Amino acid sequence: MNNPFIELGIRHDIVNAISELGFENPTPIQEQSIPVLLTGSNDFVGLAQTGTGKTAAFGLPLLELLDFEENHPQALVLCPTRELCLQIAKDINNYAKKMNNVHVVAVYGGASISDQLRQIRRGVQVVVATPGRMLDIINRNAIDFSHIKYVVLDEADEMLNMGFQEDIDSILSTTPDEKKTWLFSATMPAEVRRIAKKYMDNPFELTMGTKNTGNQNIEHEYYVVRARDKYAAFKRIVDNNPEIFGIVFCRTKIETQEIAEALIKDGYNADSLHGDLSQQQRDKVMKRYRERSLQLLIATDVAARGIDVNNVTHVINYSLPDEIENYTHRSGRTARAGKSGVSISIVNSKELGKIRQIERVIGKKFIKAEIPSGFDVCEKQLFALVHKVHNVEVNEEQIEQYIPRIMDEFADMSKEDVIKRFASLEFNRFLEYYQNAPDLNAPADDFRSREGAQGDRFNRDGMRAEYTRLFINLGSVDEFNRGDLLGYICNNAKITGRNVGKIDVKGVYSFFEVVNADVDNVMNNFKGVDFKGRPVRIEISGEGVSSSNRGGGGRREGGYQKRESGYRGDRREGGERREKSFAGGGNSGGGFRDFSGKRREDRPERRKRF
Ligand code: AMP
């Protein structure tokens, strides 16, 4: 029987290479686009999710169409992120493994430009690039695009979201008019429609599923909780899914960092991925996640773009994205390569409208789920443990020598007693933590939940005032104490000290509260302000992680792993900050034992309001 890729028109050496990658049958997008693209005579618009096999859908036809006896750029693939750029270049190289003289270069920022220039000089036929670095190289006159026959715009909606419109215009203006342009996008907002119109001539359009529709293998769930219970609810969802391998999306870098720090502190196997980390730190985190030595990756939309990790079981929207299109991108990180997955959103009652909006855009209904009870979680964990024990691989050779002693230890117990004890080892921890755990589902008529960083307290004049908590990238390393920082803020923001609330000076950053009426003054007046040559950055702090929600089941493996990230200084600061700054909202009571056997002081879910 013929290989289905051969029937689509792909030659044997490529088919042999992709067979080794496990590609037996083309995915729907490959099946429909490959025959069209192989003609080489059409512009093309493909509306398809990430994870559907897009790379091969354009990569295989490129390998068929280009002339690899010639050593000049003939195809340019533009994509939004460095991760995706590297992935595409690697994929095309893999498809071409059995071909001769195929040269693919990955051109992206944050890495040595001279290496990339050297590869270009040696001769390449396929350039895979992120727009910024590509433009840089074009501006150095270091590449000749006069022989470009095909331009692929991959994840076009993402590139536009990230503000690459002008760069794309400039890059494309250096390519010949006769080239063919193939555009792939997960969603089709008006901006993408516009660039399709601008760069393409009567393109062949292919829509997989309905427009903007997400991957059909994804189940969308939402949980309604009070804003203050969000972190506890989130942990309960995680605890209720013992085998979770997930990506958790936050809205800001600060929130991402805070949630990751809180989770690590609570014994979960988590780390963060956001734009304040260096490329090297991000690579390390991604490596650990890919290798599955991390169970939860806490990420911002931008940092998680282009992540192609298979078998992600859950995407959790800790905060809903501002742009609905981003919801599709987020959820598309699960259910890749034909697998299924769950996209979870944790919302408060004010955000239900947004869920309905997303439903309309993706054309799929969300399932309203209930935060499991403490009892449900304990049961889930118990059986996960039982399952694990049942399936564990026994190293007969090594364990043999200890068996007589172990048998001796248990000589006075029945088989049932021994099993009970093993199961209790882990189970007790959850039982203890979750006994008397409250219902975290928001009552249907609850409209009282408050959002964001805003709080309602008394200001320095003893008047009731609403404050917003702001982040500033200056701290004690810049030789600020609270008084200095207050003066510095008031001088620059041109506000009175009476309108500034609590100030928390940390190492490389600080937090301060300001009455809501002055938030715009602070944000606007700090624009363009430098401190010793460094731009001062002020952001509205995320919702924070209330100490009322701290603690949790946690993961034995993760909590005490040595962390590799070089972000330690900040992290420690963050942890310490949370302990202090949320002390007012904390709860008292028992709490679960941490892994060292010590009792934690906070009982996370019995709540005291301030
Ligand atoms: P992509 O959408 O190109 O990022 O592909 C998503 C994942 O599906 C990648 O891990 C690919 O290796 C895999 N993949 C792509 N095409 C096929 C295929 N025909 N059969 C099996 N796996 C595939």
XYZ file of C-alpha atoms and ligand atoms in Angstrom, residues 5 18 21-30 49-58 60 84 87-88 91 95 154-155 306-310 333 336-338, ligand 1:
62
model
C 2.202 11.309 1.898
C 8.990 11.930 8.312
C 9.357 11.043 13.044
C 6.207 8.944 13.354
C 4.178 10.750 10.681
C 2.110 7.913 9.249
C -0.905 9.815 8.028
C -1.203 13.471 7.124
C -3.136 15.647 9.545
C -6.245 17.315 8.058
C -4.425 20.579 7.355
C -1.570 18.702 5.666
C -4.637 26.174 15.223
C -1.152 25.598 16.456
C -0.485 21.940 17.041
C -2.398 20.770 13.984
C 0.665 19.981 11.872
C 1.046 23.385 10.199
C 4.828 23.253 10.041
C 4.858 20.183 7.839
C 1.898 21.583 5.882
C 4.166 24.333 4.548
C 7.131 19.685 3.093
C 8.840 28.887 17.341
C 11.259 24.739 16.321
C 10.390 25.391 12.684
C 11.427 20.545 11.997
C 12.069 16.550 7.223
C 3.338 31.743 10.411
C 1.090 32.625 13.359
C 5.227 29.286 20.204
C 5.698 26.738 22.961
C 5.337 23.359 21.349
C 5.270 20.788 24.092
C 3.253 17.662 23.518
C -1.085 24.705 23.997
C -1.663 18.987 20.333
C -1.031 16.332 17.701
C -4.476 14.776 17.984
P 2.782 21.806 14.450
O 1.353 22.262 14.346
O 3.467 21.825 13.145
O 3.513 22.535 15.524
O 2.759 20.251 14.879
C 2.314 19.801 16.132
C 2.886 18.453 16.489
O 2.333 17.426 15.656
C 4.390 18.363 16.314
O 4.920 17.734 17.458
C 4.576 17.521 15.086
O 5.756 16.777 15.140
C 3.356 16.616 15.108
N 2.905 16.222 13.745
C 2.773 17.024 12.668
N 2.307 16.344 11.631
C 2.132 15.065 12.034
C 1.668 13.864 11.388
N 1.283 13.842 10.117
N 1.629 12.743 12.131
C 2.015 12.750 13.420
N 2.459 13.832 14.091
C 2.507 14.986 13.399
